Short mmCIF file of C-alpha atoms and ligand atoms in Angstrom, two decimals:
data_model
loop_
_atom_site.label_atom_id
_atom_site.label_comp_id
_atom_site.label_asym_id
_atom_site.label_seq_id
_atom_site.Cartn_x
_atom_site.Cartn_y
_atom_site.Cartn_z
CA UNK A 138 62.67 163.44 174.52
CA UNK A 139 64.14 160.04 173.68
CA UNK A 140 62.29 158.01 171.31
CA UNK A 141 60.78 154.83 172.10
CA UNK A 142 61.76 151.43 170.98
CA UNK A 143 59.04 150.92 169.24
CA UNK A 144 59.59 154.33 167.95
CA UNK A 145 63.27 153.91 166.65
CA UNK A 146 61.59 150.26 165.49
CA UNK A 147 60.05 152.44 162.67
CA UNK A 148 62.95 155.13 162.11
CA UNK A 149 65.15 152.28 161.37
CA UNK A 150 62.35 150.65 158.46
CA UNK A 151 62.15 153.83 156.72
CA UNK A 152 65.74 154.74 156.86
CA UNK A 153 66.28 150.70 155.52
CA UNK A 154 63.96 151.67 152.84
CA UNK A 155 66.17 154.89 151.95
CA UNK A 156 68.95 153.15 151.92
CA UNK A 157 67.98 149.92 149.69
CA UNK A 158 66.04 152.89 147.38
CA UNK A 159 69.69 154.09 147.23
CA UNK A 160 71.47 150.32 147.07
CA UNK A 161 69.19 149.52 143.90
CA UNK A 162 69.74 152.76 141.97
CA UNK A 163 73.46 152.56 142.30
CA UNK A 164 73.74 148.86 141.65
CA UNK A 165 74.56 148.02 145.08
CA UNK A 166 74.42 145.56 147.92
CA UNK A 167 72.80 146.22 151.18
CA UNK A 168 76.09 144.39 152.27
CA UNK A 169 78.68 146.96 151.00
CA UNK A 170 77.21 149.83 153.02
CA UNK A 171 77.66 150.03 156.52
CA UNK A 172 75.18 151.66 158.67
CA UNK A 173 76.90 153.69 162.11
CA UNK A 174 74.48 154.90 164.49
CA UNK A 175 75.26 158.03 165.23
CA UNK A 176 74.69 157.68 168.80
CA UNK A 177 76.19 161.35 169.81
CA UNK A 178 74.03 163.33 172.59
CA UNK A 179 72.07 160.37 172.93
CA UNK A 180 72.30 158.50 176.33
CA UNK A 181 73.13 154.90 177.14
CA UNK A 182 69.30 153.80 176.99
CA UNK A 183 69.19 154.41 173.74
CA UNK A 184 72.56 152.41 172.69
CA UNK A 185 71.10 149.66 174.43
CA UNK A 186 67.76 150.11 172.15
CA UNK A 187 69.29 150.70 168.87
CA UNK A 188 71.47 147.61 169.90
CA UNK A 189 68.22 145.46 170.58
CA UNK A 190 67.66 146.62 167.00
CA UNK A 191 70.54 144.82 165.33
CA UNK A 192 72.74 148.16 165.18
CA UNK A 193 76.52 147.04 165.35
CA UNK A 194 78.97 150.34 164.93
CA UNK A 195 78.48 153.75 166.95
CA UNK A 196 79.74 156.62 166.29
CA UNK A 197 80.29 159.28 168.17
CA UNK A 198 82.25 162.89 168.26
CA UNK A 199 83.73 163.68 171.63
CA UNK A 200 85.48 161.43 173.23
CA UNK A 201 84.72 161.63 176.67
CA UNK A 202 81.31 160.56 175.31
CA UNK A 203 82.35 158.08 173.31
CA UNK A 204 84.35 156.82 176.86
CA UNK A 205 80.54 156.59 179.28
CA UNK A 206 78.75 154.52 176.80
CA UNK A 207 81.43 152.50 175.21
CA UNK A 208 84.25 151.99 177.51
CA UNK A 209 82.47 148.78 178.95
CA UNK A 210 82.65 146.45 175.72
CA UNK A 211 78.87 145.88 174.71
CA UNK A 212 77.49 142.76 172.63
CA UNK A 213 75.86 143.11 169.66
CA UNK A 214 72.70 140.69 168.81
CA UNK A 215 74.65 139.05 167.28
CA UNK A 216 77.45 138.00 169.35
CA UNK A 217 79.87 140.22 168.00
CA UNK A 218 81.46 143.27 170.05
CA UNK A 219 80.30 146.02 169.40
CA UNK A 220 82.41 148.62 167.78
CA UNK A 221 83.23 152.22 168.27
CA UNK A 222 83.77 155.08 165.98
CA UNK A 223 85.10 158.71 166.08
CA UNK A 224 83.75 160.44 164.42
CA UNK A 225 84.74 164.57 165.57
CA UNK A 226 88.09 166.03 165.41
CA UNK A 227 90.37 164.64 168.58
CA UNK A 228 92.43 167.46 170.34
CA UNK A 229 95.79 166.43 170.40
CA UNK A 230 96.07 165.72 174.78
CA UNK A 231 92.78 163.11 174.15
CA UNK A 232 94.00 161.19 171.28
CA UNK A 233 95.29 158.50 173.49
CA UNK A 234 91.75 158.14 175.15
CA UNK A 235 89.93 157.86 171.95
CA UNK A 236 92.38 154.92 170.79
CA UNK A 237 91.85 153.15 173.71
CA UNK A 238 87.53 152.86 173.27
CA UNK A 239 87.77 153.32 169.66
CA UNK A 240 88.08 150.62 166.64
CA UNK A 241 87.97 153.10 164.57
CA UNK A 242 88.76 156.84 164.15
CA UNK A 243 87.20 158.92 161.33
CA UNK A 244 89.06 162.66 161.74
CA UNK A 245 92.74 162.03 161.37
CA UNK A 246 94.02 165.28 158.88
CA UNK A 247 97.44 165.59 160.09
CA UNK A 248 100.98 163.89 160.28
CA UNK A 249 101.44 164.77 164.26
CA UNK A 250 97.76 162.81 165.10
CA UNK A 251 99.29 160.18 162.98
CA UNK A 252 102.84 160.10 164.72
CA UNK A 253 101.01 160.49 168.09
CA UNK A 254 98.47 157.32 167.65
CA UNK A 255 101.12 155.07 166.34
CA UNK A 256 103.23 155.52 169.77
CA UNK A 257 99.95 155.41 172.20
CA UNK A 258 98.79 152.33 169.83
CA UNK A 259 102.03 150.87 169.94
CA UNK A 260 101.33 151.31 174.21
CA UNK A 261 98.22 149.47 174.20
CA UNK A 262 97.32 145.94 174.99
CA UNK A 263 97.01 144.21 172.03
CA UNK A 264 93.54 143.65 170.36
CA UNK A 265 94.35 140.42 168.30
CA UNK A 266 94.22 141.77 165.20
CA UNK A 267 97.65 141.17 164.16
CA UNK A 268 100.86 142.93 165.87
CA UNK A 269 101.80 140.42 168.62
CA UNK A 270 101.89 143.84 170.72
CA UNK A 271 99.98 147.18 170.44
CA UNK A 272 96.67 147.82 169.65
CA UNK A 273 96.24 147.79 165.77
CA UNK A 274 93.72 150.91 164.96
CA UNK A 275 91.65 152.42 161.71
CA UNK A 276 91.59 155.37 160.51
CA UNK A 277 90.38 157.67 158.15
CA UNK A 278 91.63 161.06 157.26
CA UNK A 279 88.96 163.95 157.18
CA UNK A 280 89.24 165.85 153.92
CA UNK A 281 87.05 169.17 153.81
CA UNK A 282 85.63 168.27 150.80
CA UNK A 283 83.01 170.78 150.89
CA UNK A 284 85.21 173.86 151.58
CA UNK A 285 83.51 174.95 154.58
CA UNK A 286 85.57 177.20 156.69
CA UNK A 287 83.98 175.71 160.32
CA UNK A 288 84.57 171.97 158.96
CA UNK A 289 87.97 170.72 159.91
CA UNK A 290 89.58 168.26 158.29
CA UNK A 291 92.66 168.08 155.59
CA UNK A 292 91.86 171.27 153.31
CA UNK A 293 90.99 169.79 149.39
CA UNK A 294 93.64 171.51 147.49
CA UNK A 295 96.68 169.97 150.34
CA UNK A 296 95.01 166.15 150.80
CA UNK A 297 96.50 164.74 147.75
CA UNK A 298 100.33 165.52 148.28
CA UNK A 299 99.37 164.92 152.27
CA UNK A 300 98.54 161.06 151.43
CA UNK A 301 101.53 160.76 149.36
CA UNK A 302 103.84 161.88 151.71
CA UNK A 303 102.19 158.67 153.98
CA UNK A 304 103.13 156.46 151.17
CA UNK A 305 106.86 155.77 152.28
CA UNK A 306 106.56 155.91 156.22
CA UNK A 307 105.71 153.08 158.67
CA UNK A 308 103.23 153.00 161.23
CA UNK A 309 103.10 149.15 162.02
CA UNK A 310 99.91 149.74 164.47
CA UNK A 311 97.74 152.04 162.53
CA UNK A 312 95.39 151.07 159.15
CA UNK A 313 94.81 153.24 157.03
CA UNK A 314 91.80 152.32 156.06
CA UNK A 315 89.71 155.33 153.39
CA UNK A 316 88.83 159.18 153.60
CA UNK A 317 86.15 160.83 155.33
CA UNK A 318 84.35 163.82 154.33
CA UNK A 319 81.28 166.03 155.77
CA UNK A 320 78.50 166.63 153.04
CA UNK A 321 77.64 170.38 152.16
CA UNK A 322 75.45 171.65 154.51
CA UNK A 323 72.83 173.76 152.41
CA UNK A 324 69.77 171.93 153.27
CA UNK A 325 70.22 170.17 149.37
CA UNK A 326 71.88 166.37 149.02
CA UNK A 327 72.78 167.33 145.39
CA UNK A 328 75.34 170.00 146.79
CA UNK A 329 76.95 167.11 148.07
CA UNK A 330 77.07 165.09 145.22
CA UNK A 331 80.39 167.07 143.96
CA UNK A 332 82.63 165.94 147.29
CA UNK A 333 81.36 162.96 147.54
CA UNK A 334 82.63 162.26 143.94
CA UNK A 335 85.70 164.60 144.52
CA UNK A 336 86.37 161.95 148.00
CA UNK A 337 86.14 158.58 145.85
CA UNK A 338 88.19 159.83 143.62
CA UNK A 339 90.57 160.39 145.73
CA UNK A 340 90.44 156.96 148.09
CA UNK A 341 89.94 155.02 144.53
CA UNK A 342 93.39 156.02 143.27
CA UNK A 343 95.49 155.73 146.94
CA UNK A 344 94.22 152.20 147.45
CA UNK A 345 95.52 151.98 143.77
CA UNK A 346 98.48 152.33 145.08
CA UNK A 347 99.22 149.44 147.20
CA UNK A 348 101.68 149.28 150.27
CA UNK A 349 100.74 151.25 153.34
CA UNK A 350 97.22 151.85 150.90
CA UNK A 351 96.04 148.35 150.80
CA UNK A 352 93.41 148.43 153.20
CA UNK A 353 92.67 151.90 151.91
CA UNK A 354 88.77 150.40 150.77
CA UNK A 355 86.78 152.45 152.72
CA UNK A 356 84.58 155.75 152.06
CA UNK A 357 82.63 157.64 155.35
CA UNK A 358 79.86 159.61 153.82
CA UNK A 359 76.22 160.36 153.81
CA UNK A 360 74.29 161.53 156.94
CA UNK A 361 70.62 161.78 157.28
CA UNK A 362 69.79 164.28 155.24
CA UNK A 363 72.53 163.38 152.03
CA UNK A 364 72.74 159.77 152.51
CA UNK A 365 71.70 158.57 149.19
CA UNK A 366 73.44 160.59 147.26
CA UNK A 367 76.23 159.27 148.89
CA UNK A 368 75.71 155.69 148.47
CA UNK A 369 75.07 156.76 144.51
CA UNK A 370 78.53 157.68 145.19
CA UNK A 371 80.10 154.79 146.55
CA UNK A 372 79.77 155.68 150.76
CA UNK A 373 81.19 152.02 152.59
CA UNK A 374 79.85 153.62 155.87
CA UNK A 375 76.94 156.22 156.08
CA UNK A 376 76.89 157.80 159.72
CA UNK A 377 73.11 158.11 160.39
CA UNK A 378 72.09 160.26 163.83
CA UNK A 379 69.07 162.27 163.66
CA UNK A 380 66.93 159.42 161.50
CA UNK A 381 67.53 157.02 164.37
CA UNK A 382 67.84 158.60 167.43
CA UNK A 383 65.60 161.92 166.49
CA UNK A 384 66.67 165.31 167.09
CA UNK A 385 69.45 166.08 168.93
CA UNK A 386 69.41 168.13 173.16
CA UNK A 387 72.54 170.53 172.40
CA UNK A 388 71.30 171.72 175.82
CA UNK A 389 71.76 168.79 177.54
CA UNK A 390 75.14 167.14 177.28
CA UNK A 391 75.11 163.39 177.88
CA UNK A 392 78.11 164.15 179.71
CA UNK A 393 77.10 166.89 182.49
CA UNK A 394 75.52 165.50 185.42
CA UNK A 395 72.90 166.96 186.43
C1 PLP B 264 76.60 164.16 164.26
C2 PLP B 264 77.29 163.79 163.04
C3 PLP B 264 76.62 162.78 162.02
C4 PLP B 264 75.52 162.75 161.89
O1 PLP B 264 74.20 163.39 161.39
P1 PLP B 264 73.12 163.69 161.35
O2 PLP B 264 72.29 164.38 160.47
O3 PLP B 264 72.22 163.48 162.79
O4 PLP B 264 72.33 161.87 160.67
C5 PLP B 264 77.09 162.25 161.09
N1 PLP B 264 78.79 162.70 161.24
C6 PLP B 264 79.25 163.97 162.04
C7 PLP B 264 80.83 163.64 161.96
C8 PLP B 264 78.52 164.24 162.65
O5 PLP B 264 79.32 164.91 163.81
#
């Protein structure tokens, strides 16, 4: 069952209280943490409700579902265009579609994906973000900082070498914005602190290098279960689904015709 608008309003208030408390503990301003509403497995109506509550950024982990909900531009309450974040692993043959629908892809983890994205973005219509031709796309690199076999992303021991390998590259349509990780899925938020702190160290190190890492100021980490720890460790984007939209019904994919 999807939440009603009033239920969502209550859940948002509770979530904002959690975020505010974590920001206070960390000595950070609320503005320094972006809330990405993870709408996967929830229908377009849930997205509409979220927008009426002030949502500006949404996360989807499957490209097809992102297209279904975000191909048509939507307007946020603040008048800006709603932004779509692709947060799940993208197969090579779906990278073009992901580049079209997304404002930011959080889950890049190979040089092949980077090269392909550059090619497809160069051929897309301009989005006014600086290039005269082609779309400028923000990307984050996913690191498997929790070192879990089931999780995708760069191997934690290879991430630094991978990033070093990008230092001399030139991908004019891609903006390397930072790093993303999924914390440890133990049910205990504290268990993720170490991997969040590791990610922050790596992000800061590369931001300081400048060059292709001049915009490397984003850390996408923290979900419903561990967002406080993520904020304390420097997250700039928390990706929250369950706390806003309720439990996902995996038996009913949104893009399956019923
Ligand atoms: C589903 C998902 C989330 C949201 O998780 P919740 O625990 O529901 O907040 C965040 N990040 C990624 C990559 C996801 O796939």
